[in-house]
């Protein structure tokens, strides 16, 4: 449940929209669940600054980091829809409880890296735009996350190495995928990972290079295998009532900025992955690439999950079909 009362926050949101002869300005609250130094939050602040400059201060965006105003990552879609905040950084797969098709980008070996994510969004964006509109919002731009890998005490490079290894999974798709690979996954929140590793409850962790550095996993594991089995994305959205209250000139400037800066934000993500990967190595972690046996197993397991997902969520079928055809998968 969102921490602040809906009534109180919605009233505050209404007061935040100030436009008139005395003060020709619109103030927007932009909630992001990510910490201050996270590249997603850095991108949000750059966008806010650019919008203020481009509109001559007529649109002012205040970025609230780390869910500091009570909107968690899984509540972002609902918070923007209800006007609790006017903008949000929405990690798409965490909204799958409301819109199951938004879990598409978690399917293993469907989207691997930014080049494939660009092709995927060409196929998925029309559907995502419809979903956003259903939830009273508009998507301004997307920012992908670095792909996950596995941190472990013992080297994991082959299919045989995965057998029975207790690995922390970060969502239902990763849990199913690791199970198909022969591992013994456990789902747990990030805050429980370090104690579980220290206690020997788990042998490894599935997560990104960013989280590995944030958690200083070199203190608790020795190896990192950058399996890169999926690429997920945040969508930055704006409440439609708020958007429609802006002038056409303001809307045009914001859309132009979003289109222009999206590439810059994707570069931030790529740099984040490379930099954090180097940090892992500098702190003594051994980087181990998966061999052919593990790559083959991952590919086969991923396709099994695609078929199951399409059967469960038929809305995903046309998107996945169009994307895989374009990507030659």
PDB file of C-alpha atoms in Angstrom:
ATOM      1  CA  UNK A   1       0.000   0.000   0.000  1.00  0.00           C
ATOM      2  CA  UNK A   2       1.357   3.442  -0.870  1.00  0.00           C
ATOM      3  CA  UNK A   3       2.617   5.143   2.283  1.00  0.00           C
ATOM      4  CA  UNK A   4       0.774   8.408   1.956  1.00  0.00           C
ATOM      5  CA  UNK A   5      -2.986   8.592   1.866  1.00  0.00           C
ATOM      6  CA  UNK A   6      -4.362   8.821  -1.656  1.00  0.00           C
ATOM      7  CA  UNK A   7      -6.649  11.710  -0.766  1.00  0.00           C
ATOM      8  CA  UNK A   8      -3.954  13.812   0.868  1.00  0.00           C
ATOM      9  CA  UNK A   9      -1.365  13.216  -1.841  1.00  0.00           C
ATOM     10  CA  UNK A  10      -3.813  13.790  -4.669  1.00  0.00           C
ATOM     11  CA  UNK A  11      -4.746  17.113  -3.075  1.00  0.00           C
ATOM     12  CA  UNK A  12      -1.077  17.997  -2.836  1.00  0.00           C
ATOM     13  CA  UNK A  13      -0.586  17.036  -6.455  1.00  0.00           C
ATOM     14  CA  UNK A  14      -3.399  19.346  -7.489  1.00  0.00           C
ATOM     15  CA  UNK A  15      -1.787  22.190  -5.611  1.00  0.00           C
ATOM     16  CA  UNK A  16       1.512  21.435  -7.329  1.00  0.00           C
ATOM     17  CA  UNK A  17       0.014  22.337 -10.712  1.00  0.00           C
ATOM     18  CA  UNK A  18       0.320  26.097 -10.703  1.00  0.00           C
ATOM     19  CA  UNK A  19      -0.529  27.937 -13.896  1.00  0.00           C
ATOM     20  CA  UNK A  20      -1.855  31.416 -14.217  1.00  0.00           C
ATOM     21  CA  UNK A  21      -0.992  34.996 -14.862  1.00  0.00           C
ATOM     22  CA  UNK A  22       0.605  35.465 -11.442  1.00  0.00           C
ATOM     23  CA  UNK A  23       2.917  32.496 -11.849  1.00  0.00           C
ATOM     24  CA  UNK A  24       3.025  30.834 -15.265  1.00  0.00           C
ATOM     25  CA  UNK A  25       4.591  27.639 -13.989  1.00  0.00           C
ATOM     26  CA  UNK A  26       3.730  23.971 -13.690  1.00  0.00           C
ATOM     27  CA  UNK A  27       5.428  22.019 -10.914  1.00  0.00           C
ATOM     28  CA  UNK A  28       5.698  18.258 -11.264  1.00  0.00           C
ATOM     29  CA  UNK A  29       6.770  15.644  -8.710  1.00  0.00           C
ATOM     30  CA  UNK A  30       8.794  12.833 -10.281  1.00  0.00           C
ATOM     31  CA  UNK A  31       9.197   9.749  -8.072  1.00  0.00           C
ATOM     32  CA  UNK A  32      12.009   7.267  -8.643  1.00  0.00           C
ATOM     33  CA  UNK A  33      12.655   4.271  -6.378  1.00  0.00           C
ATOM     34  CA  UNK A  34      16.370   4.323  -7.158  1.00  0.00           C
ATOM     35  CA  UNK A  35      19.099   5.787  -4.897  1.00  0.00           C
ATOM     36  CA  UNK A  36      20.816   9.073  -5.610  1.00  0.00           C
ATOM     37  CA  UNK A  37      23.892   7.662  -7.353  1.00  0.00           C
ATOM     38  CA  UNK A  38      21.993   5.108  -9.470  1.00  0.00           C
ATOM     39  CA  UNK A  39      22.193   5.904 -13.187  1.00  0.00           C
ATOM     40  CA  UNK A  40      18.394   5.862 -13.491  1.00  0.00           C
ATOM     41  CA  UNK A  41      18.164   8.623 -10.906  1.00  0.00           C
ATOM     42  CA  UNK A  42      21.024  10.524 -12.547  1.00  0.00           C
ATOM     43  CA  UNK A  43      19.099  10.373 -15.847  1.00  0.00           C
ATOM     44  CA  UNK A  44      15.922  11.614 -14.159  1.00  0.00           C
ATOM     45  CA  UNK A  45      17.722  14.642 -12.739  1.00  0.00           C
ATOM     46  CA  UNK A  46      19.330  15.473 -16.075  1.00  0.00           C
ATOM     47  CA  UNK A  47      15.929  15.334 -17.747  1.00  0.00           C
ATOM     48  CA  UNK A  48      14.385  17.574 -15.105  1.00  0.00           C
ATOM     49  CA  UNK A  49      17.141  20.156 -15.546  1.00  0.00           C
ATOM     50  CA  UNK A  50      16.815  20.052 -19.340  1.00  0.00           C
ATOM     51  CA  UNK A  51      13.028  20.513 -19.194  1.00  0.00           C
ATOM     52  CA  UNK A  52      13.347  23.525 -16.914  1.00  0.00           C
ATOM     53  CA  UNK A  53      15.882  25.123 -19.247  1.00  0.00           C
ATOM     54  CA  UNK A  54      13.980  24.319 -22.460  1.00  0.00           C
ATOM     55  CA  UNK A  55      10.696  25.693 -21.113  1.00  0.00           C
ATOM     56  CA  UNK A  56      12.260  28.778 -19.574  1.00  0.00           C
ATOM     57  CA  UNK A  57      11.180  27.567 -16.152  1.00  0.00           C
ATOM     58  CA  UNK A  58       7.502  27.244 -17.028  1.00  0.00           C
ATOM     59  CA  UNK A  59       7.716  23.505 -16.267  1.00  0.00           C
ATOM     60  CA  UNK A  60       9.684  22.569 -13.160  1.00  0.00           C
ATOM     61  CA  UNK A  61      10.245  18.910 -12.251  1.00  0.00           C
ATOM     62  CA  UNK A  62      11.329  17.858  -8.766  1.00  0.00           C
ATOM     63  CA  UNK A  63      12.898  14.387  -8.654  1.00  0.00           C
ATOM     64  CA  UNK A  64      12.260  12.422  -5.458  1.00  0.00           C
ATOM     65  CA  UNK A  65      14.854   9.625  -5.182  1.00  0.00           C
ATOM     66  CA  UNK A  66      14.764   6.347  -3.315  1.00  0.00           C
ATOM     67  CA  UNK A  67      10.979   6.225  -2.853  1.00  0.00           C
ATOM     68  CA  UNK A  68      11.406   9.065  -0.378  1.00  0.00           C
ATOM     69  CA  UNK A  69       7.795  10.217  -0.813  1.00  0.00           C
ATOM     70  CA  UNK A  70       6.357   6.779  -0.190  1.00  0.00           C
ATOM     71  CA  UNK A  71       6.002   5.344  -3.710  1.00  0.00           C
ATOM     72  CA  UNK A  72       7.757   1.986  -4.013  1.00  0.00           C
ATOM     73  CA  UNK A  73       9.022   0.490  -7.286  1.00  0.00           C
ATOM     74  CA  UNK A  74       6.008  -1.816  -7.594  1.00  0.00           C
ATOM     75  CA  UNK A  75       3.575   1.079  -6.993  1.00  0.00           C
ATOM     76  CA  UNK A  76       4.914   3.466  -9.631  1.00  0.00           C
ATOM     77  CA  UNK A  77       2.298   2.738 -12.301  1.00  0.00           C
ATOM     78  CA  UNK A  78      -0.595   3.203  -9.857  1.00  0.00           C
ATOM     79  CA  UNK A  79       0.915   6.319  -8.301  1.00  0.00           C
ATOM     80  CA  UNK A  80       1.203   8.134 -11.636  1.00  0.00           C
ATOM     81  CA  UNK A  81      -2.225   6.895 -12.711  1.00  0.00           C
ATOM     82  CA  UNK A  82      -3.894   8.314  -9.609  1.00  0.00           C
ATOM     83  CA  UNK A  83      -1.994  11.608  -9.631  1.00  0.00           C
ATOM     84  CA  UNK A  84      -0.176  10.877  -6.383  1.00  0.00           C
ATOM     85  CA  UNK A  85       2.882  11.942  -8.364  1.00  0.00           C
ATOM     86  CA  UNK A  86       2.827  13.511 -11.790  1.00  0.00           C
ATOM     87  CA  UNK A  87       5.799  11.526 -13.139  1.00  0.00           C
ATOM     88  CA  UNK A  88       7.404   8.211 -12.315  1.00  0.00           C
ATOM     89  CA  UNK A  89      10.260   5.894 -13.190  1.00  0.00           C
ATOM     90  CA  UNK A  90       8.358   2.662 -13.830  1.00  0.00           C
ATOM     91  CA  UNK A  91      10.268  -0.631 -13.872  1.00  0.00           C
ATOM     92  CA  UNK A  92       7.947  -2.418 -16.268  1.00  0.00           C
ATOM     93  CA  UNK A  93       8.115  -6.002 -15.027  1.00  0.00           C
ATOM     94  CA  UNK A  94       7.300  -4.923 -11.461  1.00  0.00           C
ATOM     95  CA  UNK A  95       3.891  -3.756 -12.727  1.00  0.00           C
ATOM     96  CA  UNK A  96       2.997  -7.218 -14.064  1.00  0.00           C
ATOM     97  CA  UNK A  97       0.521  -7.709 -11.231  1.00  0.00           C
ATOM     98  CA  UNK A  98      -1.679  -5.104 -12.946  1.00  0.00           C
ATOM     99  CA  UNK A  99      -0.610  -5.785 -16.541  1.00  0.00           C
ATOM    100  CA  UNK A 100       0.859  -9.303 -16.940  1.00  0.00           C
ATOM    101  CA  UNK A 101       2.209  -8.583 -20.423  1.00  0.00           C
ATOM    102  CA  UNK A 102       4.717  -6.143 -18.911  1.00  0.00           C
ATOM    103  CA  UNK A 103       6.756  -9.123 -17.725  1.00  0.00           C
ATOM    104  CA  UNK A 104       7.767  -9.843 -21.347  1.00  0.00           C
ATOM    105  CA  UNK A 105      11.222  -8.357 -20.989  1.00  0.00           C
ATOM    106  CA  UNK A 106      12.095 -10.785 -18.179  1.00  0.00           C
ATOM    107  CA  UNK A 107      11.846 -13.807 -20.500  1.00  0.00           C
ATOM    108  CA  UNK A 108      15.317 -15.383 -20.701  1.00  0.00           C
ATOM    109  CA  UNK A 109      17.238 -15.097 -23.959  1.00  0.00           C
ATOM    110  CA  UNK A 110      14.454 -13.040 -25.532  1.00  0.00           C
ATOM    111  CA  UNK A 111      16.230  -9.674 -25.177  1.00  0.00           C
ATOM    112  CA  UNK A 112      19.980  -9.729 -24.600  1.00  0.00           C
ATOM    113  CA  UNK A 113      21.543  -6.293 -24.535  1.00  0.00           C
ATOM    114  CA  UNK A 114      20.658  -2.855 -25.818  1.00  0.00           C
ATOM    115  CA  UNK A 115      20.705  -3.604 -29.546  1.00  0.00           C
ATOM    116  CA  UNK A 116      18.036  -6.231 -29.060  1.00  0.00           C
ATOM    117  CA  UNK A 117      16.121  -3.994 -26.656  1.00  0.00           C
ATOM    118  CA  UNK A 118      15.859  -1.345 -29.391  1.00  0.00           C
ATOM    119  CA  UNK A 119      14.315  -3.890 -31.743  1.00  0.00           C
ATOM    120  CA  UNK A 120      12.027  -5.162 -29.009  1.00  0.00           C
ATOM    121  CA  UNK A 121      10.702  -1.689 -28.204  1.00  0.00           C
ATOM    122  CA  UNK A 122       9.942  -1.104 -31.887  1.00  0.00           C
ATOM    123  CA  UNK A 123       7.576  -4.065 -31.641  1.00  0.00           C
ATOM    124  CA  UNK A 124       6.323  -3.474 -28.093  1.00  0.00           C
ATOM    125  CA  UNK A 125       5.987   0.325 -27.901  1.00  0.00           C
ATOM    126  CA  UNK A 126       2.511   0.537 -29.504  1.00  0.00           C
ATOM    127  CA  UNK A 127       1.163  -1.930 -26.943  1.00  0.00           C
ATOM    128  CA  UNK A 128       3.018  -0.210 -24.103  1.00  0.00           C
ATOM    129  CA  UNK A 129       1.550   3.132 -25.183  1.00  0.00           C
ATOM    130  CA  UNK A 130      -1.950   1.610 -25.054  1.00  0.00           C
ATOM    131  CA  UNK A 131      -1.298   0.221 -21.586  1.00  0.00           C
ATOM    132  CA  UNK A 132       0.016   3.570 -20.372  1.00  0.00           C
ATOM    133  CA  UNK A 133      -3.083   5.322 -21.704  1.00  0.00           C
ATOM    134  CA  UNK A 134      -5.318   2.768 -19.962  1.00  0.00           C
ATOM    135  CA  UNK A 135      -3.577   3.811 -16.768  1.00  0.00           C
ATOM    136  CA  UNK A 136      -3.965   7.546 -17.403  1.00  0.00           C
ATOM    137  CA  UNK A 137      -0.377   8.237 -18.399  1.00  0.00           C
ATOM    138  CA  UNK A 138       1.986   8.778 -21.301  1.00  0.00           C
ATOM    139  CA  UNK A 139       5.428   7.231 -21.788  1.00  0.00           C
ATOM    140  CA  UNK A 140       8.119   9.831 -22.408  1.00  0.00           C
ATOM    141  CA  UNK A 141      11.210   7.623 -22.713  1.00  0.00           C
ATOM    142  CA  UNK A 142      12.752   4.258 -21.791  1.00  0.00           C
ATOM    143  CA  UNK A 143      16.020   3.432 -20.015  1.00  0.00           C
ATOM    144  CA  UNK A 144      17.246  -0.205 -19.996  1.00  0.00           C
ATOM    145  CA  UNK A 145      19.013  -1.906 -17.118  1.00  0.00           C
ATOM    146  CA  UNK A 146      22.265  -3.858 -17.319  1.00  0.00           C
ATOM    147  CA  UNK A 147      21.670  -7.571 -17.823  1.00  0.00           C
ATOM    148  CA  UNK A 148      21.950 -10.038 -14.921  1.00  0.00           C
ATOM    149  CA  UNK A 149      24.564 -12.622 -14.159  1.00  0.00           C
ATOM    150  CA  UNK A 150      25.370 -14.996 -11.310  1.00  0.00           C
ATOM    151  CA  UNK A 151      27.723 -14.371  -8.395  1.00  0.00           C
ATOM    152  CA  UNK A 152      28.928 -17.572  -6.734  1.00  0.00           C
ATOM    153  CA  UNK A 153      31.370 -19.040  -4.262  1.00  0.00           C
ATOM    154  CA  UNK A 154      32.464 -21.719  -6.760  1.00  0.00           C
ATOM    155  CA  UNK A 155      33.068 -21.229 -10.483  1.00  0.00           C
ATOM    156  CA  UNK A 156      30.012 -21.592 -12.707  1.00  0.00           C
ATOM    157  CA  UNK A 157      30.836 -21.851 -16.390  1.00  0.00           C
ATOM    158  CA  UNK A 158      29.159 -25.058 -17.614  1.00  0.00           C
ATOM    159  CA  UNK A 159      25.704 -26.603 -17.476  1.00  0.00           C
ATOM    160  CA  UNK A 160      27.039 -29.190 -15.013  1.00  0.00           C
ATOM    161  CA  UNK A 161      28.269 -26.431 -12.697  1.00  0.00           C
ATOM    162  CA  UNK A 162      24.688 -25.164 -12.225  1.00  0.00           C
ATOM    163  CA  UNK A 163      23.369 -28.459 -10.844  1.00  0.00           C
ATOM    164  CA  UNK A 164      21.906 -28.028  -7.363  1.00  0.00           C
ATOM    165  CA  UNK A 165      23.500 -24.627  -6.701  1.00  0.00           C
ATOM    166  CA  UNK A 166      21.384 -22.534  -4.313  1.00  0.00           C
ATOM    167  CA  UNK A 167      21.063 -19.170  -6.055  1.00  0.00           C
ATOM    168  CA  UNK A 168      19.016 -16.179  -4.987  1.00  0.00           C
ATOM    169  CA  UNK A 169      16.462 -15.320  -7.695  1.00  0.00           C
ATOM    170  CA  UNK A 170      15.202 -11.743  -8.087  1.00  0.00           C
ATOM    171  CA  UNK A 171      11.788 -12.341  -9.730  1.00  0.00           C
ATOM    172  CA  UNK A 172       9.509 -15.233 -10.765  1.00  0.00           C
ATOM    173  CA  UNK A 173      11.059 -15.484 -14.233  1.00  0.00           C
ATOM    174  CA  UNK A 174      14.589 -15.785 -12.871  1.00  0.00           C
ATOM    175  CA  UNK A 175      13.370 -18.397 -10.372  1.00  0.00           C
ATOM    176  CA  UNK A 176      11.837 -20.523 -13.135  1.00  0.00           C
ATOM    177  CA  UNK A 177      14.837 -20.043 -15.406  1.00  0.00           C
ATOM    178  CA  UNK A 178      17.361 -21.066 -12.761  1.00  0.00           C
ATOM    179  CA  UNK A 179      15.216 -24.106 -11.963  1.00  0.00           C
ATOM    180  CA  UNK A 180      15.261 -25.148 -15.626  1.00  0.00           C
ATOM    181  CA  UNK A 181      19.051 -24.777 -15.578  1.00  0.00           C
ATOM    182  CA  UNK A 182      19.230 -27.328 -12.759  1.00  0.00           C
ATOM    183  CA  UNK A 183      19.930 -24.897  -9.925  1.00  0.00           C
ATOM    184  CA  UNK A 184      18.007 -24.735  -6.635  1.00  0.00           C
ATOM    185  CA  UNK A 185      16.884 -21.100  -6.554  1.00  0.00           C
ATOM    186  CA  UNK A 186      15.415 -19.225  -3.615  1.00  0.00           C
ATOM    187  CA  UNK A 187      13.497 -15.955  -3.921  1.00  0.00           C
ATOM    188  CA  UNK A 188      14.426 -13.389  -1.320  1.00  0.00           C
ATOM    189  CA  UNK A 189      14.554  -9.591  -1.010  1.00  0.00           C
ATOM    190  CA  UNK A 190      17.863  -7.866  -1.643  1.00  0.00           C
ATOM    191  CA  UNK A 191      18.236  -6.945   2.024  1.00  0.00           C
ATOM    192  CA  UNK A 192      18.445 -10.639   2.966  1.00  0.00           C
ATOM    193  CA  UNK A 193      21.145 -11.550   0.447  1.00  0.00           C
ATOM    194  CA  UNK A 194      24.289 -10.683   2.430  1.00  0.00           C
ATOM    195  CA  UNK A 195      23.145 -12.446   5.632  1.00  0.00           C
ATOM    196  CA  UNK A 196      22.091 -15.517   3.607  1.00  0.00           C
ATOM    197  CA  UNK A 197      25.479 -15.691   1.876  1.00  0.00           C
ATOM    198  CA  UNK A 198      27.308 -15.213   5.175  1.00  0.00           C
ATOM    199  CA  UNK A 199      25.239 -17.931   6.838  1.00  0.00           C
ATOM    200  CA  UNK A 200      25.666 -20.327   3.904  1.00  0.00           C
ATOM    201  CA  UNK A 201      21.920 -20.451   3.218  1.00  0.00           C
ATOM    202  CA  UNK A 202      22.646 -19.678  -0.437  1.00  0.00           C
ATOM    203  CA  UNK A 203      25.656 -20.353  -2.648  1.00  0.00           C
ATOM    204  CA  UNK A 204      25.177 -17.504  -5.093  1.00  0.00           C
ATOM    205  CA  UNK A 205      23.156 -14.518  -6.248  1.00  0.00           C
ATOM    206  CA  UNK A 206      21.516 -13.630  -9.559  1.00  0.00           C
ATOM    207  CA  UNK A 207      21.700  -9.880 -10.094  1.00  0.00           C
ATOM    208  CA  UNK A 208      23.395  -7.152 -12.149  1.00  0.00           C
ATOM    209  CA  UNK A 209      26.903  -5.729 -11.999  1.00  0.00           C
ATOM    210  CA  UNK A 210      25.430  -2.581 -10.409  1.00  0.00           C
ATOM    211  CA  UNK A 211      23.857  -4.463  -7.528  1.00  0.00           C
ATOM    212  CA  UNK A 212      26.969  -6.581  -7.119  1.00  0.00           C
ATOM    213  CA  UNK A 213      29.055  -3.467  -6.556  1.00  0.00           C
ATOM    214  CA  UNK A 214      26.405  -1.834  -4.356  1.00  0.00           C
ATOM    215  CA  UNK A 215      26.372  -4.970  -2.190  1.00  0.00           C
ATOM    216  CA  UNK A 216      30.173  -5.457  -2.266  1.00  0.00           C
ATOM    217  CA  UNK A 217      29.576  -9.072  -3.205  1.00  0.00           C
ATOM    218  CA  UNK A 218      33.330  -9.648  -3.565  1.00  0.00           C
ATOM    219  CA  UNK A 219      33.359  -9.942   0.236  1.00  0.00           C
ATOM    220  CA  UNK A 220      31.007 -12.934   0.061  1.00  0.00           C
ATOM    221  CA  UNK A 221      31.550 -14.562  -3.351  1.00  0.00           C
ATOM    222  CA  UNK A 222      34.557 -15.195  -5.583  1.00  0.00           C
ATOM    223  CA  UNK A 223      33.168 -15.541  -9.112  1.00  0.00           C
ATOM    224  CA  UNK A 224      30.857 -13.624 -11.431  1.00  0.00           C
ATOM    225  CA  UNK A 225      29.421 -15.135 -14.621  1.00  0.00           C
ATOM    226  CA  UNK A 226      27.889 -12.395 -16.840  1.00  0.00           C
ATOM    227  CA  UNK A 227      25.214 -14.628 -18.373  1.00  0.00           C
ATOM    228  CA  UNK A 228      23.191 -11.650 -19.657  1.00  0.00           C
ATOM    229  CA  UNK A 229      20.043 -13.694 -20.088  1.00  0.00           C
ATOM    230  CA  UNK A 230      17.623 -10.771 -20.164  1.00  0.00           C
ATOM    231  CA  UNK A 231      17.397  -7.002 -20.502  1.00  0.00           C
ATOM    232  CA  UNK A 232      14.637  -5.090 -18.714  1.00  0.00           C
ATOM    233  CA  UNK A 233      13.652  -1.456 -18.881  1.00  0.00           C
ATOM    234  CA  UNK A 234      12.251   1.460 -16.931  1.00  0.00           C
ATOM    235  CA  UNK A 235       9.681   3.650 -18.644  1.00  0.00           C
ATOM    236  CA  UNK A 236       9.438   7.269 -17.506  1.00  0.00           C
ATOM    237  CA  UNK A 237       5.787   8.282 -17.595  1.00  0.00           C
ATOM    238  CA  UNK A 238       3.714  11.391 -16.982  1.00  0.00           C
ATOM    239  CA  UNK A 239       0.127  11.595 -15.762  1.00  0.00           C
ATOM    240  CA  UNK A 240      -2.207  12.330 -18.698  1.00  0.00           C
ATOM    241  CA  UNK A 241      -4.243  14.956 -16.844  1.00  0.00           C
ATOM    242  CA  UNK A 242      -1.008  16.764 -16.079  1.00  0.00           C
ATOM    243  CA  UNK A 243       0.235  16.341 -19.649  1.00  0.00           C
ATOM    244  CA  UNK A 244      -2.975  17.641 -21.186  1.00  0.00           C
ATOM    245  CA  UNK A 245      -2.830  20.735 -18.968  1.00  0.00           C
ATOM    246  CA  UNK A 246       0.517  21.742 -20.494  1.00  0.00           C
ATOM    247  CA  UNK A 247       0.597  24.088 -23.451  1.00  0.00           C
ATOM    248  CA  UNK A 248       1.262  22.599 -26.915  1.00  0.00           C
ATOM    249  CA  UNK A 249       4.602  24.397 -26.936  1.00  0.00           C
ATOM    250  CA  UNK A 250       5.615  22.838 -23.616  1.00  0.00           C
ATOM    251  CA  UNK A 251       4.527  19.399 -24.770  1.00  0.00           C
ATOM    252  CA  UNK A 252       6.551  19.695 -27.976  1.00  0.00           C
ATOM    253  CA  UNK A 253       9.693  20.786 -26.137  1.00  0.00           C
ATOM    254  CA  UNK A 254       9.400  17.949 -23.611  1.00  0.00           C
ATOM    255  CA  UNK A 255       8.815  15.327 -26.308  1.00  0.00           C
ATOM    256  CA  UNK A 256      11.787  16.604 -28.290  1.00  0.00           C
ATOM    257  CA  UNK A 257      13.992  16.434 -25.197  1.00  0.00           C
ATOM    258  CA  UNK A 258      12.817  12.924 -24.377  1.00  0.00           C
ATOM    259  CA  UNK A 259      13.627  11.708 -27.893  1.00  0.00           C
ATOM    260  CA  UNK A 260      17.001  13.448 -27.875  1.00  0.00           C
ATOM    261  CA  UNK A 261      18.107  12.431 -24.369  1.00  0.00           C
ATOM    262  CA  UNK A 262      16.969   8.796 -24.449  1.00  0.00           C
ATOM    263  CA  UNK A 263      20.164   7.853 -26.311  1.00  0.00           C
ATOM    264  CA  UNK A 264      22.246   9.656 -23.682  1.00  0.00           C
ATOM    265  CA  UNK A 265      20.484   7.712 -20.931  1.00  0.00           C
ATOM    266  CA  UNK A 266      21.046   4.388 -22.699  1.00  0.00           C
ATOM    267  CA  UNK A 267      24.737   5.256 -22.887  1.00  0.00           C
ATOM    268  CA  UNK A 268      24.675   5.865 -19.123  1.00  0.00           C
ATOM    269  CA  UNK A 269      23.335   2.352 -18.619  1.00  0.00           C
ATOM    270  CA  UNK A 270      25.989   0.789 -20.871  1.00  0.00           C
ATOM    271  CA  UNK A 271      28.731   2.715 -19.105  1.00  0.00           C
ATOM    272  CA  UNK A 272      27.328   1.637 -15.758  1.00  0.00           C
ATOM    273  CA  UNK A 273      27.592  -2.032 -16.707  1.00  0.00           C
ATOM    274  CA  UNK A 274      31.153  -1.712 -18.020  1.00  0.00           C
ATOM    275  CA  UNK A 275      32.359   0.408 -15.100  1.00  0.00           C
ATOM    276  CA  UNK A 276      30.814  -1.811 -12.459  1.00  0.00           C
ATOM    277  CA  UNK A 277      32.155  -4.923 -14.173  1.00  0.00           C
ATOM    278  CA  UNK A 278      35.650  -3.435 -13.952  1.00  0.00           C
ATOM    279  CA  UNK A 279      35.045  -2.612 -10.285  1.00  0.00           C
ATOM    280  CA  UNK A 280      34.198  -6.248  -9.576  1.00  0.00           C
ATOM    281  CA  UNK A 281      37.468  -7.381 -11.178  1.00  0.00           C
ATOM    282  CA  UNK A 282      39.469  -4.695  -9.367  1.00  0.00           C
ATOM    283  CA  UNK A 283      38.140  -6.031  -6.076  1.00  0.00           C
ATOM    284  CA  UNK A 284      39.359  -9.526  -6.786  1.00  0.00           C
ATOM    285  CA  UNK A 285      36.370 -11.214  -8.381  1.00  0.00           C
ATOM    286  CA  UNK A 286      37.085 -13.683 -11.178  1.00  0.00           C
ATOM    287  CA  UNK A 287      34.900 -13.071 -14.249  1.00  0.00           C
ATOM    288  CA  UNK A 288      33.899 -16.391 -15.838  1.00  0.00           C
ATOM    289  CA  UNK A 289      32.168 -16.619 -19.214  1.00  0.00           C
ATOM    290  CA  UNK A 290      29.546 -19.372 -19.712  1.00  0.00           C
ATOM    291  CA  UNK A 291      30.682 -22.167 -22.021  1.00  0.00           C
ATOM    292  CA  UNK A 292      28.791 -23.669 -24.969  1.00  0.00           C
ATOM    293  CA  UNK A 293      26.977 -26.258 -22.847  1.00  0.00           C
ATOM    294  CA  UNK A 294      25.549 -23.600 -20.535  1.00  0.00           C
ATOM    295  CA  UNK A 295      24.715 -21.222 -23.397  1.00  0.00           C
ATOM    296  CA  UNK A 296      22.804 -23.996 -25.178  1.00  0.00           C
ATOM    297  CA  UNK A 297      20.898 -24.931 -22.033  1.00  0.00           C
ATOM    298  CA  UNK A 298      20.023 -21.299 -21.352  1.00  0.00           C
ATOM    299  CA  UNK A 299      18.755 -20.821 -24.907  1.00  0.00           C
ATOM    300  CA  UNK A 300      16.584 -23.940 -24.808  1.00  0.00           C
ATOM    301  CA  UNK A 301      15.195 -23.078 -21.373  1.00  0.00           C
ATOM    302  CA  UNK A 302      14.422 -19.538 -22.452  1.00  0.00           C
ATOM    303  CA  UNK A 303      12.384 -20.665 -25.451  1.00  0.00           C
ATOM    304  CA  UNK A 304      10.399 -23.026 -23.252  1.00  0.00           C
ATOM    305  CA  UNK A 305       9.494 -20.048 -21.086  1.00  0.00           C
ATOM    306  CA  UNK A 306       8.518 -17.917 -24.117  1.00  0.00           C
ATOM    307  CA  UNK A 307       6.010 -20.538 -25.230  1.00  0.00           C
ATOM    308  CA  UNK A 308       4.549 -20.872 -21.743  1.00  0.00           C
ATOM    309  CA  UNK A 309       4.268 -17.097 -21.366  1.00  0.00           C
ATOM    310  CA  UNK A 310       2.453 -16.629 -24.676  1.00  0.00           C
ATOM    311  CA  UNK A 311       0.001 -19.373 -23.718  1.00  0.00           C
ATOM    312  CA  UNK A 312      -0.617 -17.672 -20.373  1.00  0.00           C
ATOM    313  CA  UNK A 313      -0.615 -14.084 -21.731  1.00  0.00           C
ATOM    314  CA  UNK A 314      -1.835 -14.209 -25.368  1.00  0.00           C
ATOM    315  CA  UNK A 315      -1.469 -10.425 -25.682  1.00  0.00           C
ATOM    316  CA  UNK A 316       2.292 -10.990 -25.770  1.00  0.00           C
ATOM    317  CA  UNK A 317       2.166 -13.294 -28.814  1.00  0.00           C
ATOM    318  CA  UNK A 318       2.059 -10.736 -31.662  1.00  0.00           C
ATOM    319  CA  UNK A 319       4.765  -8.602 -30.034  1.00  0.00           C
ATOM    320  CA  UNK A 320       7.139 -11.514 -29.475  1.00  0.00           C
ATOM    321  CA  UNK A 321       6.481 -12.845 -32.982  1.00  0.00           C
ATOM    322  CA  UNK A 322       7.198  -9.462 -34.609  1.00  0.00           C
ATOM    323  CA  UNK A 323      10.293  -8.899 -32.499  1.00  0.00           C
ATOM    324  CA  UNK A 324      11.830 -12.352 -32.965  1.00  0.00           C
ATOM    325  CA  UNK A 325      11.292 -12.092 -36.718  1.00  0.00           C
ATOM    326  CA  UNK A 326      13.058  -8.710 -36.803  1.00  0.00           C
ATOM    327  CA  UNK A 327      15.862  -9.985 -34.552  1.00  0.00           C
ATOM    328  CA  UNK A 328      16.287 -13.245 -36.466  1.00  0.00           C
ATOM    329  CA  UNK A 329      15.693 -15.379 -33.385  1.00  0.00           C
TER     330      UNK A 329
END
